[in-house]
């Protein structure tokens, strides 16, 4: 590399295309352009030359194509932890050579000197916007972040200490997998770290894993994929087997984007992809939302009581026929589950996936705040137009949608969060794929598991409540309906076709079936009707949401005074009376 004094041209407006040619002094002969060492880097994705200071200011990502560069441990700590809050743990563990692998000790010594790290993972305690948290950071510079005995031991010790001190754990993964030089000793670290996380989970504590590029092999198959919440950086490579190994094994070309974070999100394996600039705030929100407060309170003022009593007594149009209610319930202009989630609650964070097959967009799920208390929000989601309805499958969930909902309900139970379900579906999707993946089993599993959930469940019909597909979110301590909604064993069209062999008699069937809110309250199927003086739409969503929020507070104030066993018995007795 040539030495430069000031013969290069500085970069104007951060545009690498304006880097001029540099002439070697002396013979006057023009040479190939040279780059001053330390000032520029080349993006290995788009090939552009980048000014280092601008890369740093862009959260160590390419400002041309957006590719994320790998972060070393110190940079990661600076990015997510409060200044001077990180307390390092377990830096004196001795590396061993269980296989007497040639030159292994020398290799470890050399990489320690080069990276200034004691191992491929650094663990310790820090604060994120003032919240205490145990952090683990994997660093690819240390033997590709591979997991040997010391890595497994450091993670296990950190998790055990977090369990003892009742702290959440956040681990940033970056690894090539098991450390081959340590053989089966390395493999056993997968079980060790997973066992430590099991005890941490059983203590009701939060574990968030953040997948960074690359996360592969034994790390993927252990602590990386065990988070209560799994986040990923955009474009991160995450997988068990390497792409080349897979291609050689199956003899097929892999699809574009295979094993990238976006691929995992689509296939239901992670909760969310988070940009680096948002990561610290996201982690802080999630940590706060998972804090268990035994002394929850719900704000109900006397002014609100008077105001909403008048709202409840407002006269609605009771002359609307059942069939007209059906048509109103199906209107595309009616607010969706996401609309209510964002209007009623604050800080709603949508999370994704069943952790097994796919993220079903017909079911939305996440965590939100109500009066400063965390709640789990789940809903069946329709679209506003044809494009959105195709994406949401017209609000008809697949089996993976119901399994996604159940995953978040079980998570709510672990962290003692009430569950609010919004029901709006023509019914569960019926098709070859749904049957192949066990639609009936998925619905049945929800019914059984929801019966035993030890936190309050409130289910609200906001549009159509179609058959078992609706009931799969309807096993609540109470079930409410908006006034212009329906809840039915099947559609009026289907009822008329089956019983009368004439689908055109759907309007007549709607009346016979007793599927309106008023009918079902008389039958004892639901507890409450949310009045709609005018059919709910964007214009009056805020007013109706205010009323629903008030009624939710009353419901939660009553239910959260019960013991877990009383909550379960309350729900069981409700259905035994029907």
XYZ file of C-alpha atoms in Angstrom, residues 157-363:
207
model
C -23.470 -18.636 34.082
C -24.958 -15.367 32.842
C -28.429 -16.905 32.526
C -28.156 -18.551 35.952
C -27.162 -15.244 37.530
C -30.015 -13.501 35.719
C -32.400 -16.105 37.132
C -31.072 -15.557 40.653
C -31.320 -11.761 40.346
C -34.648 -12.004 38.443
C -33.396 -10.067 35.435
C -34.264 -10.298 31.732
C -31.652 -11.641 29.327
C -30.779 -10.281 25.884
C -28.310 -12.226 23.721
C -26.978 -10.964 20.393
C -26.136 -14.046 18.355
C -23.452 -14.198 15.682
C -21.848 -17.564 15.111
C -20.698 -20.198 12.700
C -22.040 -22.837 15.083
C -20.237 -25.454 17.157
C -16.449 -25.212 17.524
C -15.056 -28.160 15.604
C -11.746 -28.142 17.518
C -13.619 -29.171 20.679
C -15.730 -31.953 19.161
C -18.509 -33.383 21.333
C -17.630 -31.042 24.185
C -18.780 -28.225 21.932
C -21.984 -30.062 21.018
C -22.893 -30.457 24.693
C -22.955 -26.686 25.111
C -26.186 -26.647 23.097
C -27.886 -28.675 25.822
C -26.201 -26.749 28.646
C -27.307 -23.309 27.454
C -30.824 -24.548 26.650
C -31.172 -26.089 30.128
C -30.131 -22.816 31.781
C -32.686 -20.919 29.692
C -35.396 -23.418 30.673
C -34.843 -22.620 34.358
C -34.860 -18.896 33.574
C -38.150 -19.320 31.688
C -39.717 -21.420 34.456
C -38.961 -18.535 36.824
C -41.258 -16.362 34.677
C -38.433 -14.228 33.277
C -37.949 -12.690 29.840
C -35.373 -13.810 27.300
C -34.923 -11.869 24.044
C -32.580 -13.155 21.376
C -31.378 -10.804 18.649
C -30.215 -12.642 15.540
C -27.385 -10.967 13.644
C -25.401 -11.980 10.594
C -24.537 -14.871 10.563
C -26.250 -17.152 13.085
C -25.896 -20.791 12.105
C -25.415 -24.378 13.231
C -25.497 -25.353 16.878
C -26.113 -21.804 18.060
C -29.245 -21.588 15.907
C -30.301 -24.989 17.249
C -29.973 -23.853 20.870
C -30.017 -20.477 22.580
C -30.541 -18.370 19.448
C -34.043 -19.700 18.756
C -35.316 -20.034 22.331
C -36.243 -16.424 23.033
C -39.654 -15.478 24.338
C -39.204 -12.767 21.739
C -36.889 -13.331 18.763
C -35.740 -10.225 16.915
C -33.445 -10.049 13.899
C -31.443 -7.444 12.063
C -32.434 -6.865 8.426
C -30.790 -9.274 6.024
C -29.191 -11.410 8.730
C -28.269 -14.930 7.603
C -29.876 -17.420 10.001
C -30.046 -21.167 9.532
C -29.074 -24.559 10.847
C -27.350 -26.143 7.855
C -25.297 -24.067 5.440
C -26.788 -23.205 2.059
C -24.054 -25.024 0.138
C -24.535 -28.169 2.228
C -28.283 -28.060 1.604
C -27.862 -27.587 -2.146
C -25.399 -30.460 -2.338
C -27.660 -32.704 -0.268
C -30.941 -32.111 -2.090
C -29.509 -31.250 -5.501
C -31.693 -28.165 -5.889
C -31.113 -24.450 -6.313
C -32.250 -22.576 -3.238
C -34.690 -19.656 -3.546
C -33.571 -16.028 -3.450
C -33.272 -14.745 0.104
C -33.200 -18.247 1.586
C -32.259 -18.242 5.309
C -32.289 -14.453 5.536
C -34.184 -12.666 8.314
C -37.014 -11.755 5.939
C -37.368 -15.423 4.965
C -37.617 -16.397 8.646
C -40.252 -13.753 9.323
C -42.407 -14.978 6.433
C -42.090 -18.544 7.678
C -43.160 -17.713 11.222
C -39.809 -18.348 12.910
C -39.096 -14.900 14.354
C -41.192 -12.158 15.909
C -39.872 -9.029 14.272
C -37.122 -7.470 12.137
C -35.781 -4.322 13.781
C -33.544 -1.627 12.289
C -30.462 -0.798 14.329
C -31.580 2.752 14.940
C -34.755 1.415 16.591
C -33.231 -1.532 18.436
C -32.475 0.065 21.803
C -35.935 1.622 22.083
C -37.592 -1.639 21.014
C -35.663 -3.650 23.593
C -36.576 -1.145 26.286
C -40.285 -1.284 25.409
C -40.292 -5.073 25.422
C -38.494 -5.241 28.761
C -40.968 -2.830 30.356
C -43.937 -4.706 28.863
C -42.727 -7.961 30.412
C -42.283 -6.646 33.931
C -44.748 -8.365 36.236
C -46.534 -5.967 38.593
C -48.605 -7.700 41.241
C -50.383 -4.412 42.092
C -51.995 -3.537 38.771
C -54.639 -0.829 38.744
C -57.159 0.355 36.176
C -58.192 4.001 35.970
C -61.969 4.392 36.263
C -63.209 7.870 37.230
C -66.720 8.844 38.322
C -66.843 11.247 35.378
C -66.216 8.361 32.990
C -68.874 6.270 34.691
C -71.495 8.980 34.159
C -70.388 9.689 30.603
C -70.416 6.067 29.479
C -73.612 5.206 31.288
C -75.288 7.772 29.035
C -73.506 6.259 26.023
C -74.788 2.810 26.914
C -78.349 4.035 27.305
C -78.287 5.809 23.924
C -81.133 4.511 21.789
C -79.997 2.583 18.731
C -82.129 1.568 15.796
C -83.655 -1.726 16.950
C -85.745 -2.094 13.798
C -82.782 -3.338 11.772
C -83.380 -6.890 10.539
C -80.987 -9.746 11.228
C -79.978 -9.858 7.566
C -79.215 -6.146 7.612
C -77.001 -6.770 10.655
C -75.199 -9.449 8.654
C -74.571 -7.042 5.806
C -73.414 -4.308 8.194
C -71.045 -6.722 9.961
C -69.445 -7.549 6.616
C -68.961 -3.942 5.468
C -65.413 -3.211 4.292
C -65.559 0.159 6.046
C -65.795 -1.401 9.510
C -62.651 -0.999 11.625
C -60.345 -3.989 11.792
C -58.578 -5.637 14.719
C -55.480 -3.523 14.038
C -57.592 -0.364 14.086
C -58.922 -1.206 17.547
C -55.487 -2.295 18.780
C -53.991 1.053 17.855
C -56.978 3.137 19.016
C -57.758 1.535 22.374
C -54.227 0.823 23.565
C -50.876 2.606 23.517
C -47.488 1.351 22.307
C -48.905 -1.632 20.418
C -46.034 -3.783 19.117
C -47.086 -6.392 16.574
C -45.186 -9.669 16.764
C -45.283 -12.569 14.367
C -45.144 -16.271 13.724
C -46.138 -19.700 15.024
C -42.425 -20.664 15.357
C -43.034 -23.690 13.205
C -44.244 -23.020 9.675
C -45.528 -19.586 8.663
C -46.745 -16.200 9.804
C -50.473 -16.129 9.053
C -51.505 -12.550 8.254
C -55.154 -13.381 9.014
C -54.177 -13.289 12.701
